Amino acid sequence: MKRIIVLCTVLVVALSSFAQTYIDYNKNGRMDIYEDKSQPIDKRVEDLLNQMTFEEKQGQLLMDLGWQYYERNGKNVSITDYAKQMINEKKMGSLWGFYRADPWAGKTIENGLTPDFFAEGANLLQKYMIDSTRLGIPMFLAEECMHGIMQAKSFSCPTGIGQAATWNPIAIQTMATIIGTQASRQGVDICFGPLIDIARDARWSRVEETYGEDAYLTSVMGESFVKGLLDVNSPRKLLSTLKHFTAYGISEGGHNAGSAHIGLRELHGEILPPFKRAIDAGAKLVMTAYNEIDGIPCTMNPYLLKDVLRKRWNFDGIVISDLHSISGLQSHGVARNLKEAAEKSINAGVDLDLSATDFYNNLSDIDSSRVNEAVSRVLYQKFACGLFDNPFNTENNEDYEDFVMTQLDMLQGLSNESIVLLENKNNILPLDEDKDLKIALIGPNADNIYNQLGDYTGPQNTETVVTIGAALKDFVKENNKISYEYAKGCGIKDTSKTGFQEAIKIAKKSDVILLCLGGSSSRYETIEYENTGAAKVNGMSVSDITSGEGFDRSSLELAGVQKDLLKELKKLNKPIILVLINGRPLVLTDVKEDCDAVLECFYPGAMGGVSIVKTLFGKFSPSGRLPISFPRSEGQVPCYYNTKRVANRSNYLEGEHKALYPFGYGLSYSKFEYKDFVVSNDGRKVSLTVSNIGNKLAAEVIQIYIRKTTSTYAKNSKDLCAFKKVFLDSGKSEKVDLSIDEDFFKEWNADATEQFLSKGEYEIMLCKDSETIIDSKKITIE
């Protein structure tokens, strides 16, 4: 009750002198055009811009690190002296991470803005902006939102690669609406997400954040995420930020921010479509990538930021740099100093500086029309989202934790659908809960909260995170025929085998070994960070972390002594069910031979343990499909399904060329049958009937691929062009109709300035995965 009284006091003080008809932001005693909500946004922007000094304009182009702007001691929240200094000196207009909590920010459940303090923190900040600055322009607040808000006591969904493994865009849209509702209740304006980089190199540290290797799947998932954020019903509209523009996920050697080697036609055909589709869906911010393409860093690339975004796509939102990517131009060797870096980036099309240091005092020589253009874009979105008309957070968050608890079913549903069954020899799964069964639960990922959540995760309320160990404990309580013992065995990167003895001891007494291996992106260990927030890699570290921003790998094998643990357990001749929790494809060529079943769970989120245990016992049939290929060895990398033809997938001296587990692959506890596959004469419509001929309720992912027989320019060997996830009870059938986008029948010309209809023969393929064709039809486009 006390928190509500404080909130009401803040609002009354802010509004009482204005008779609550408008907010006198510039405190001149009259309603200016920019303060009048009945005026068109363009006029409000123009009026405010005309009143601004150069320093105030510059401030609107700065986004600072927000966690430095408040202090919380117990129940007392206050604006820091640093915040007041930055606002008064730099005229700061935006913050990133005001609610952020993690080891890098130094904010925890104890000293961060937990739900009890959401409204108070935001309202103190906005009140200070209105009362203490000349024009009273409220502050933009931006947060990481890709699989939950990165704040204390947030819920955590599967990371991007797990979301994509669901192949269920409806579920992703629902998830994004719930994340957006959470963001709105905090007072967030800008959601950083979705991340729609195409990931073709499993060595890259940020694969876990992506939707995988395919442009079409990524496009559909990214569009669904953006639409989900726009579905939020709140006083202020949320703004979605697309990351990272562009080609960030195809870097040389899998290095984070490494060079991207790609031609214009491939750029427009493979990398840019997800961004275009998400912008068409309503995304209003685009974040530049750290990498360079053909020698031009993306943060100073006018072709990308002006020609493509503005002229071709008519993007009317904000281009924001990634953190310190402007100053990073000096590291690229294309700017002698920070001033030159700032000038090159803003002239290329960057509007907003995520760092608050790179643009500051470095824009004095920029043409005033360009500065005004950038400021106008920022102000326009502030007006359009409702920030000027509703600057305060009026949400009562006393029920916030109840709100989080009500989302657990959604979290579990996502986790259920993200699990991919890679191996199931002799149908060992599902396990029979009606038979006496002793389980040996072993491995570093069997009972570790943060290892199953992925990067960009805030401090968790442990009551809302369920590990495999916790879920199995609850399951055993209700099933007296099932028992288990637990031993960790080893750490993720540990070189010590001292835990093997205990693991082998309990395994000897078991009927089946449930071995939980993989990786971790947990920041909740002793880790040093770059100024960009990426982790510094220390080869001597024995922490669990093997993935997440900054942790690129040269090996895709299980780290540490995990394979050694598997080998020792294999000697016992007990069935081994391998559960993988990790953020990237691993080389499992040898590993799968020692296992009777393999489940790839990626980072399944807060309810991952429940989903995994219920899947193991057949409460759900696995319905995930791989959104990224798993190579046989590191020598195949980059390994992705839709390469060009001829020698791009010829056999190696040491083995075959195909992925161990291809894109789109995933097994089920049931079986499906297809019939009546029909393709329209123009190739745009596909229909078929799918039947569940097994004995379990299950989901099938219908996958349609397209191949052009002969084309003007070399095209991919095949491309995913349509898909749909269908849930069917045993013995049931469904007629499915799908549409194929017209762009699949077009080609880009030589300089990628336009597309043209590519006439001739096409093959439309109904597939189980990208390598397994069920049926195909040929059509001719005249």
JSON list of N, CA, C and O in Angstrom, two decimals, residues 401-448:
[
{"chain": "A", "resi": 401, "resn": "GLU", "atom": "N", "xyz": [4.41, -10.66, -9.42]},
{"chain": "A", "resi": 401, "resn": "GLU", "atom": "CA", "xyz": [4.90, -12.04, -9.30]},
{"chain": "A", "resi": 401, "resn": "GLU", "atom": "C", "xyz": [3.78, -13.04, -9.55]},
{"chain": "A", "resi": 401, "resn": "GLU", "atom": "O", "xyz": [4.03, -14.13, -10.08]},
{"chain": "A", "resi": 402, "resn": "ASP", "atom": "N", "xyz": [2.54, -12.67, -9.23]},
{"chain": "A", "resi": 402, "resn": "ASP", "atom": "CA", "xyz": [1.41, -13.52, -9.60]},
{"chain": "A", "resi": 402, "resn": "ASP", "atom": "C", "xyz": [1.27, -13.56, -11.12]},
{"chain": "A", "resi": 402, "resn": "ASP", "atom": "O", "xyz": [0.98, -14.62, -11.69]},
{"chain": "A", "resi": 403, "resn": "PHE", "atom": "N", "xyz": [1.49, -12.41, -11.76]},
{"chain": "A", "resi": 403, "resn": "PHE", "atom": "CA", "xyz": [1.46, -12.35, -13.22]},
{"chain": "A", "resi": 403, "resn": "PHE", "atom": "C", "xyz": [2.50, -13.30, -13.81]},
{"chain": "A", "resi": 403, "resn": "PHE", "atom": "O", "xyz": [2.22, -14.04, -14.75]},
{"chain": "A", "resi": 404, "resn": "VAL", "atom": "N", "xyz": [3.71, -13.28, -13.25]},
{"chain": "A", "resi": 404, "resn": "VAL", "atom": "CA", "xyz": [4.76, -14.17, -13.74]},
{"chain": "A", "resi": 404, "resn": "VAL", "atom": "C", "xyz": [4.34, -15.63, -13.58]},
{"chain": "A", "resi": 404, "resn": "VAL", "atom": "O", "xyz": [4.51, -16.45, -14.48]},
{"chain": "A", "resi": 405, "resn": "MET", "atom": "N", "xyz": [3.76, -15.96, -12.42]},
{"chain": "A", "resi": 405, "resn": "MET", "atom": "CA", "xyz": [3.36, -17.36, -12.17]},
{"chain": "A", "resi": 405, "resn": "MET", "atom": "C", "xyz": [2.30, -17.81, -13.16]},
{"chain": "A", "resi": 405, "resn": "MET", "atom": "O", "xyz": [2.27, -18.98, -13.56]},
{"chain": "A", "resi": 406, "resn": "THR", "atom": "N", "xyz": [1.45, -16.88, -13.61]},
{"chain": "A", "resi": 406, "resn": "THR", "atom": "CA", "xyz": [0.39, -17.27, -14.55]},
{"chain": "A", "resi": 406, "resn": "THR", "atom": "C", "xyz": [0.96, -17.56, -15.94]},
{"chain": "A", "resi": 406, "resn": "THR", "atom": "O", "xyz": [0.27, -18.13, -16.78]},
{"chain": "A", "resi": 407, "resn": "GLN", "atom": "N", "xyz": [2.20, -17.16, -16.17]},
{"chain": "A", "resi": 407, "resn": "GLN", "atom": "CA", "xyz": [2.80, -17.40, -17.49]},
{"chain": "A", "resi": 407, "resn": "GLN", "atom": "C", "xyz": [3.58, -18.71, -17.56]},
{"chain": "A", "resi": 407, "resn": "GLN", "atom": "O", "xyz": [4.16, -19.03, -18.60]},
{"chain": "A", "resi": 408, "resn": "LEU", "atom": "N", "xyz": [3.62, -19.46, -16.47]},
{"chain": "A", "resi": 408, "resn": "LEU", "atom": "CA", "xyz": [4.43, -20.68, -16.46]},
{"chain": "A", "resi": 408, "resn": "LEU", "atom": "C", "xyz": [3.92, -21.72, -17.46]},
{"chain": "A", "resi": 408, "resn": "LEU", "atom": "O", "xyz": [4.71, -22.47, -18.04]},
{"chain": "A", "resi": 409, "resn": "ASP", "atom": "N", "xyz": [2.61, -21.77, -17.68]},
{"chain": "A", "resi": 409, "resn": "ASP", "atom": "CA", "xyz": [2.08, -22.70, -18.67]},
{"chain": "A", "resi": 409, "resn": "ASP", "atom": "C", "xyz": [2.58, -22.34, -20.07]},
{"chain": "A", "resi": 409, "resn": "ASP", "atom": "O", "xyz": [2.91, -23.22, -20.87]},
{"chain": "A", "resi": 410, "resn": "MET", "atom": "N", "xyz": [2.62, -21.02, -20.37]},
{"chain": "A", "resi": 410, "resn": "MET", "atom": "CA", "xyz": [3.15, -20.59, -21.66]},
{"chain": "A", "resi": 410, "resn": "MET", "atom": "C", "xyz": [4.62, -20.97, -21.78]},
{"chain": "A", "resi": 410, "resn": "MET", "atom": "O", "xyz": [5.06, -21.49, -22.83]},
{"chain": "A", "resi": 411, "resn": "LEU", "atom": "N", "xyz": [5.38, -20.75, -20.71]},
{"chain": "A", "resi": 411, "resn": "LEU", "atom": "CA", "xyz": [6.80, -21.09, -20.74]},
{"chain": "A", "resi": 411, "resn": "LEU", "atom": "C", "xyz": [7.00, -22.58, -20.96]},
{"chain": "A", "resi": 411, "resn": "LEU", "atom": "O", "xyz": [7.85, -23.00, -21.75]},
{"chain": "A", "resi": 412, "resn": "GLN", "atom": "N", "xyz": [6.20, -23.38, -20.27]},
{"chain": "A", "resi": 412, "resn": "GLN", "atom": "CA", "xyz": [6.34, -24.83, -20.42]},
{"chain": "A", "resi": 412, "resn": "GLN", "atom": "C", "xyz": [5.94, -25.26, -21.83]},
{"chain": "A", "resi": 412, "resn": "GLN", "atom": "O", "xyz": [6.57, -26.12, -22.43]},
{"chain": "A", "resi": 413, "resn": "GLY", "atom": "N", "xyz": [4.89, -24.64, -22.37]},
{"chain": "A", "resi": 413, "resn": "GLY", "atom": "CA", "xyz": [4.48, -24.98, -23.72]},
{"chain": "A", "resi": 413, "resn": "GLY", "atom": "C", "xyz": [5.57, -24.71, -24.74]},
{"chain": "A", "resi": 413, "resn": "GLY", "atom": "O", "xyz": [5.83, -25.53, -25.64]},
{"chain": "A", "resi": 414, "resn": "LEU", "atom": "N", "xyz": [6.23, -23.56, -24.60]},
{"chain": "A", "resi": 414, "resn": "LEU", "atom": "CA", "xyz": [7.34, -23.25, -25.49]},
{"chain": "A", "resi": 414, "resn": "LEU", "atom": "C", "xyz": [8.47, -24.26, -25.34]},
{"chain": "A", "resi": 414, "resn": "LEU", "atom": "O", "xyz": [9.04, -24.74, -26.32]},
{"chain": "A", "resi": 415, "resn": "SER", "atom": "N", "xyz": [8.80, -24.57, -24.09]},
{"chain": "A", "resi": 415, "resn": "SER", "atom": "CA", "xyz": [9.87, -25.53, -23.83]},
{"chain": "A", "resi": 415, "resn": "SER", "atom": "C", "xyz": [9.52, -26.89, -24.41]},
{"chain": "A", "resi": 415, "resn": "SER", "atom": "O", "xyz": [10.37, -27.56, -25.01]},
{"chain": "A", "resi": 416, "resn": "ASN", "atom": "N", "xyz": [8.27, -27.32, -24.22]},
{"chain": "A", "resi": 416, "resn": "ASN", "atom": "CA", "xyz": [7.84, -28.61, -24.78]},
{"chain": "A", "resi": 416, "resn": "ASN", "atom": "C", "xyz": [8.12, -28.67, -26.27]},
{"chain": "A", "resi": 416, "resn": "ASN", "atom": "O", "xyz": [8.67, -29.66, -26.79]},
{"chain": "A", "resi": 417, "resn": "GLU", "atom": "N", "xyz": [7.73, -27.61, -26.97]},
{"chain": "A", "resi": 417, "resn": "GLU", "atom": "CA", "xyz": [7.81, -27.61, -28.42]},
{"chain": "A", "resi": 417, "resn": "GLU", "atom": "C", "xyz": [9.22, -27.38, -28.95]},
{"chain": "A", "resi": 417, "resn": "GLU", "atom": "O", "xyz": [9.49, -27.61, -30.13]},
{"chain": "A", "resi": 418, "resn": "SER", "atom": "N", "xyz": [10.12, -26.93, -28.09]},
{"chain": "A", "resi": 418, "resn": "SER", "atom": "CA", "xyz": [11.49, -26.64, -28.54]},
{"chain": "A", "resi": 418, "resn": "SER", "atom": "C", "xyz": [12.41, -27.85, -28.46]},
{"chain": "A", "resi": 418, "resn": "SER", "atom": "O", "xyz": [13.52, -27.84, -29.01]},
{"chain": "A", "resi": 419, "resn": "ILE", "atom": "N", "xyz": [11.99, -28.92, -27.80]},
{"chain": "A", "resi": 419, "resn": "ILE", "atom": "CA", "xyz": [12.85, -30.10, -27.61]},
{"chain": "A", "resi": 419, "resn": "ILE", "atom": "C", "xyz": [12.89, -30.92, -28.89]},
{"chain": "A", "resi": 419, "resn": "ILE", "atom": "O", "xyz": [11.86, -31.28, -29.45]},
{"chain": "A", "resi": 420, "resn": "VAL", "atom": "N", "xyz": [14.10, -31.22, -29.33]},
{"chain": "A", "resi": 420, "resn": "VAL", "atom": "CA", "xyz": [14.31, -31.98, -30.57]},
{"chain": "A", "resi": 420, "resn": "VAL", "atom": "C", "xyz": [14.86, -33.36, -30.21]},
{"chain": "A", "resi": 420, "resn": "VAL", "atom": "O", "xyz": [15.91, -33.48, -29.58]},
{"chain": "A", "resi": 421, "resn": "LEU", "atom": "N", "xyz": [14.15, -34.39, -30.63]},
{"chain": "A", "resi": 421, "resn": "LEU", "atom": "CA", "xyz": [14.60, -35.77, -30.43]},
{"chain": "A", "resi": 421, "resn": "LEU", "atom": "C", "xyz": [15.52, -36.15, -31.59]},
{"chain": "A", "resi": 421, "resn": "LEU", "atom": "O", "xyz": [15.07, -36.28, -32.73]},
{"chain": "A", "resi": 422, "resn": "LEU", "atom": "N", "xyz": [16.80, -36.32, -31.29]},
{"chain": "A", "resi": 422, "resn": "LEU", "atom": "CA", "xyz": [17.78, -36.62, -32.33]},
{"chain": "A", "resi": 422, "resn": "LEU", "atom": "C", "xyz": [17.98, -38.12, -32.53]},
{"chain": "A", "resi": 422, "resn": "LEU", "atom": "O", "xyz": [18.21, -38.57, -33.65]},
{"chain": "A", "resi": 423, "resn": "GLU", "atom": "N", "xyz": [17.93, -38.88, -31.45]},
{"chain": "A", "resi": 423, "resn": "GLU", "atom": "CA", "xyz": [18.11, -40.33, -31.53]},
{"chain": "A", "resi": 423, "resn": "GLU", "atom": "C", "xyz": [17.12, -41.00, -30.58]},
{"chain": "A", "resi": 423, "resn": "GLU", "atom": "O", "xyz": [16.85, -40.49, -29.49]},
{"chain": "A", "resi": 424, "resn": "ASN", "atom": "N", "xyz": [16.62, -42.17, -31.00]},
{"chain": "A", "resi": 424, "resn": "ASN", "atom": "CA", "xyz": [15.74, -42.94, -30.13]},
{"chain": "A", "resi": 424, "resn": "ASN", "atom": "C", "xyz": [15.84, -44.41, -30.55]},
{"chain": "A", "resi": 424, "resn": "ASN", "atom": "O", "xyz": [14.93, -44.98, -31.16]},
{"chain": "A", "resi": 425, "resn": "LYS", "atom": "N", "xyz": [16.98, -45.02, -30.22]},
{"chain": "A", "resi": 425, "resn": "LYS", "atom": "CA", "xyz": [17.27, -46.38, -30.65]},
{"chain": "A", "resi": 425, "resn": "LYS", "atom": "C", "xyz": [16.35, -47.38, -29.95]},
{"chain": "A", "resi": 425, "resn": "LYS", "atom": "O", "xyz": [16.17, -47.32, -28.73]},
{"chain": "A", "resi": 426, "resn": "ASN", "atom": "N", "xyz": [15.78, -48.25, -30.75]},
{"chain": "A", "resi": 426, "resn": "ASN", "atom": "CA", "xyz": [14.87, -49.28, -30.23]},
{"chain": "A", "resi": 426, "resn": "ASN", "atom": "C", "xyz": [13.71, -48.68, -29.44]},
{"chain": "A", "resi": 426, "resn": "ASN", "atom": "O", "xyz": [13.14, -49.35, -28.56]},
{"chain": "A", "resi": 427, "resn": "ASN", "atom": "N", "xyz": [13.38, -47.43, -29.76]},
{"chain": "A", "resi": 427, "resn": "ASN", "atom": "CA", "xyz": [12.25, -46.75, -29.10]},
{"chain": "A", "resi": 427, "resn": "ASN", "atom": "C", "xyz": [12.36, -46.82, -27.58]},
{"chain": "A", "resi": 427, "resn": "ASN", "atom": "O", "xyz": [11.37, -47.08, -26.88]},
{"chain": "A", "resi": 428, "resn": "ILE", "atom": "N", "xyz": [13.56, -46.56, -27.08]},
{"chain": "A", "resi": 428, "resn": "ILE", "atom": "CA", "xyz": [13.75, -46.56, -25.63]},
{"chain": "A", "resi": 428, "resn": "ILE", "atom": "C", "xyz": [12.90, -45.48, -24.95]},
{"chain": "A", "resi": 428, "resn": "ILE", "atom": "O", "xyz": [12.50, -45.63, -23.80]},
{"chain": "A", "resi": 429, "resn": "LEU", "atom": "N", "xyz": [12.63, -44.42, -25.68]},
{"chain": "A", "resi": 429, "resn": "LEU", "atom": "CA", "xyz": [11.73, -43.37, -25.18]},
{"chain": "A", "resi": 429, "resn": "LEU", "atom": "C", "xyz": [10.39, -43.49, -25.88]},
{"chain": "A", "resi": 429, "resn": "LEU", "atom": "O", "xyz": [10.31, -43.87, -27.05]},
{"chain": "A", "resi": 430, "resn": "PRO", "atom": "N", "xyz": [9.30, -43.18, -25.16]},
{"chain": "A", "resi": 430, "resn": "PRO", "atom": "CA", "xyz": [9.29, -42.68, -23.79]},
{"chain": "A", "resi": 430, "resn": "PRO", "atom": "C", "xyz": [9.48, -43.78, -22.75]},
{"chain": "A", "resi": 430, "resn": "PRO", "atom": "O", "xyz": [9.18, -44.95, -23.00]},
{"chain": "A", "resi": 431, "resn": "LEU", "atom": "N", "xyz": [9.98, -43.38, -21.58]},
{"chain": "A", "resi": 431, "resn": "LEU", "atom": "CA", "xyz": [10.12, -44.31, -20.46]},
{"chain": "A", "resi": 431, "resn": "LEU", "atom": "C", "xyz": [8.74, -44.67, -19.92]},
{"chain": "A", "resi": 431, "resn": "LEU", "atom": "O", "xyz": [7.81, -43.85, -19.96]},
{"chain": "A", "resi": 432, "resn": "ASP", "atom": "N", "xyz": [8.61, -45.87, -19.40]},
{"chain": "A", "resi": 432, "resn": "ASP", "atom": "CA", "xyz": [7.33, -46.36, -18.88]},
{"chain": "A", "resi": 432, "resn": "ASP", "atom": "C", "xyz": [7.24, -46.07, -17.39]},
{"chain": "A", "resi": 432, "resn": "ASP", "atom": "O", "xyz": [7.96, -46.67, -16.59]},
{"chain": "A", "resi": 433, "resn": "GLU", "atom": "N", "xyz": [6.38, -45.17, -17.02]},
{"chain": "A", "resi": 433, "resn": "GLU", "atom": "CA", "xyz": [6.25, -44.80, -15.61]},
{"chain": "A", "resi": 433, "resn": "GLU", "atom": "C", "xyz": [5.52, -45.85, -14.79]},
{"chain": "A", "resi": 433, "resn": "GLU", "atom": "O", "xyz": [5.50, -45.77, -13.55]},
{"chain": "A", "resi": 434, "resn": "ASP", "atom": "N", "xyz": [4.95, -46.84, -15.46]},
{"chain": "A", "resi": 434, "resn": "ASP", "atom": "CA", "xyz": [4.22, -47.88, -14.74]},
{"chain": "A", "resi": 434, "resn": "ASP", "atom": "C", "xyz": [5.11, -49.07, -14.39]},
{"chain": "A", "resi": 434, "resn": "ASP", "atom": "O", "xyz": [4.64, -50.04, -13.78]},
{"chain": "A", "resi": 435, "resn": "LYS", "atom": "N", "xyz": [6.37, -49.01, -14.77]},
{"chain": "A", "resi": 435, "resn": "LYS", "atom": "CA", "xyz": [7.31, -50.07, -14.44]},
{"chain": "A", "resi": 435, "resn": "LYS", "atom": "C", "xyz": [8.33, -49.57, -13.43]},
{"chain": "A", "resi": 435, "resn": "LYS", "atom": "O", "xyz": [8.67, -48.39, -13.41]},
{"chain": "A", "resi": 436, "resn": "ASP", "atom": "N", "xyz": [8.80, -50.47, -12.60]},
{"chain": "A", "resi": 436, "resn": "ASP", "atom": "CA", "xyz": [9.85, -50.10, -11.64]},
{"chain": "A", "resi": 436, "resn": "ASP", "atom": "C", "xyz": [11.08, -49.63, -12.40]},
{"chain": "A", "resi": 436, "resn": "ASP", "atom": "O", "xyz": [11.56, -50.29, -13.33]},
{"chain": "A", "resi": 437, "resn": "LEU", "atom": "N", "xyz": [11.58, -48.46, -12.00]},
{"chain": "A", "resi": 437, "resn": "LEU", "atom": "CA", "xyz": [12.69, -47.87, -12.75]},
{"chain": "A", "resi": 437, "resn": "LEU", "atom": "C", "xyz": [13.58, -47.06, -11.81]},
{"chain": "A", "resi": 437, "resn": "LEU", "atom": "O", "xyz": [13.11, -46.16, -11.11]},
{"chain": "A", "resi": 438, "resn": "LYS", "atom": "N", "xyz": [14.86, -47.42, -11.80]},
{"chain": "A", "resi": 438, "resn": "LYS", "atom": "CA", "xyz": [15.85, -46.66, -11.03]},
{"chain": "A", "resi": 438, "resn": "LYS", "atom": "C", "xyz": [16.67, -45.82, -12.02]},
{"chain": "A", "resi": 438, "resn": "LYS", "atom": "O", "xyz": [17.29, -46.36, -12.93]},
{"chain": "A", "resi": 439, "resn": "ILE", "atom": "N", "xyz": [16.67, -44.52, -11.79]},
{"chain": "A", "resi": 439, "resn": "ILE", "atom": "CA", "xyz": [17.35, -43.60, -12.70]},
{"chain": "A", "resi": 439, "resn": "ILE", "atom": "C", "xyz": [18.60, -43.04, -12.04]},
{"chain": "A", "resi": 439, "resn": "ILE", "atom": "O", "xyz": [18.56, -42.62, -10.87]},
{"chain": "A", "resi": 440, "resn": "ALA", "atom": "N", "xyz": [19.69, -43.03, -12.78]},
{"chain": "A", "resi": 440, "resn": "ALA", "atom": "CA", "xyz": [20.90, -42.32, -12.35]},
{"chain": "A", "resi": 440, "resn": "ALA", "atom": "C", "xyz": [20.92, -40.98, -13.09]},
{"chain": "A", "resi": 440, "resn": "ALA", "atom": "O", "xyz": [21.11, -40.95, -14.31]},
{"chain": "A", "resi": 441, "resn": "LEU", "atom": "N", "xyz": [20.66, -39.92, -12.36]},
{"chain": "A", "resi": 441, "resn": "LEU", "atom": "CA", "xyz": [20.68, -38.57, -12.94]},
{"chain": "A", "resi": 441, "resn": "LEU", "atom": "C", "xyz": [22.08, -38.01, -12.78]},
{"chain": "A", "resi": 441, "resn": "LEU", "atom": "O", "xyz": [22.53, -37.78, -11.65]},
{"chain": "A", "resi": 442, "resn": "ILE", "atom": "N", "xyz": [22.75, -37.78, -13.88]},
{"chain": "A", "resi": 442, "resn": "ILE", "atom": "CA", "xyz": [24.17, -37.42, -13.84]},
{"chain": "A", "resi": 442, "resn": "ILE", "atom": "C", "xyz": [24.43, -36.26, -14.80]},
{"chain": "A", "resi": 442, "resn": "ILE", "atom": "O", "xyz": [23.82, -36.18, -15.87]},
{"chain": "A", "resi": 443, "resn": "GLY", "atom": "N", "xyz": [25.35, -35.39, -14.42]},
{"chain": "A", "resi": 443, "resn": "GLY", "atom": "CA", "xyz": [25.83, -34.38, -15.35]},
{"chain": "A", "resi": 443, "resn": "GLY", "atom": "C", "xyz": [25.75, -32.96, -14.83]},
{"chain": "A", "resi": 443, "resn": "GLY", "atom": "O", "xyz": [24.94, -32.64, -13.96]},
{"chain": "A", "resi": 444, "resn": "PRO", "atom": "N", "xyz": [26.58, -32.07, -15.39]},
{"chain": "A", "resi": 444, "resn": "PRO", "atom": "CA", "xyz": [26.64, -30.68, -14.93]},
{"chain": "A", "resi": 444, "resn": "PRO", "atom": "C", "xyz": [25.40, -29.86, -15.25]},
{"chain": "A", "resi": 444, "resn": "PRO", "atom": "O", "xyz": [25.20, -28.80, -14.65]},
{"chain": "A", "resi": 445, "resn": "ASN", "atom": "N", "xyz": [24.58, -30.34, -16.18]},
{"chain": "A", "resi": 445, "resn": "ASN", "atom": "CA", "xyz": [23.36, -29.59, -16.52]},
{"chain": "A", "resi": 445, "resn": "ASN", "atom": "C", "xyz": [22.09, -30.25, -15.98]},
{"chain": "A", "resi": 445, "resn": "ASN", "atom": "O", "xyz": [20.99, -29.93, -16.41]},
{"chain": "A", "resi": 446, "resn": "ALA", "atom": "N", "xyz": [22.26, -31.15, -15.03]},
{"chain": "A", "resi": 446, "resn": "ALA", "atom": "CA", "xyz": [21.09, -31.83, -14.46]},
{"chain": "A", "resi": 446, "resn": "ALA", "atom": "C", "xyz": [20.38, -30.97, -13.44]},
{"chain": "A", "resi": 446, "resn": "ALA", "atom": "O", "xyz": [19.16, -31.09, -13.27]},
{"chain": "A", "resi": 447, "resn": "ASP", "atom": "N", "xyz": [21.11, -30.10, -12.76]},
{"chain": "A", "resi": 447, "resn": "ASP", "atom": "CA", "xyz": [20.49, -29.37, -11.65]},
{"chain": "A", "resi": 447, "resn": "ASP", "atom": "C", "xyz": [21.14, -28.00, -11.46]},
{"chain": "A", "resi": 447, "resn": "ASP", "atom": "O", "xyz": [21.51, -27.63, -10.36]},
{"chain": "A", "resi": 448, "resn": "ASN", "atom": "N", "xyz": [21.28, -27.26, -12.56]},
{"chain": "A", "resi": 448, "resn": "ASN", "atom": "CA", "xyz": [21.89, -25.94, -12.50]},
{"chain": "A", "resi": 448, "resn": "ASN", "atom": "C", "xyz": [20.94, -24.93, -13.14]},
{"chain": "A", "resi": 448, "resn": "ASN", "atom": "O", "xyz": [20.69, -24.99, -14.36]}
]
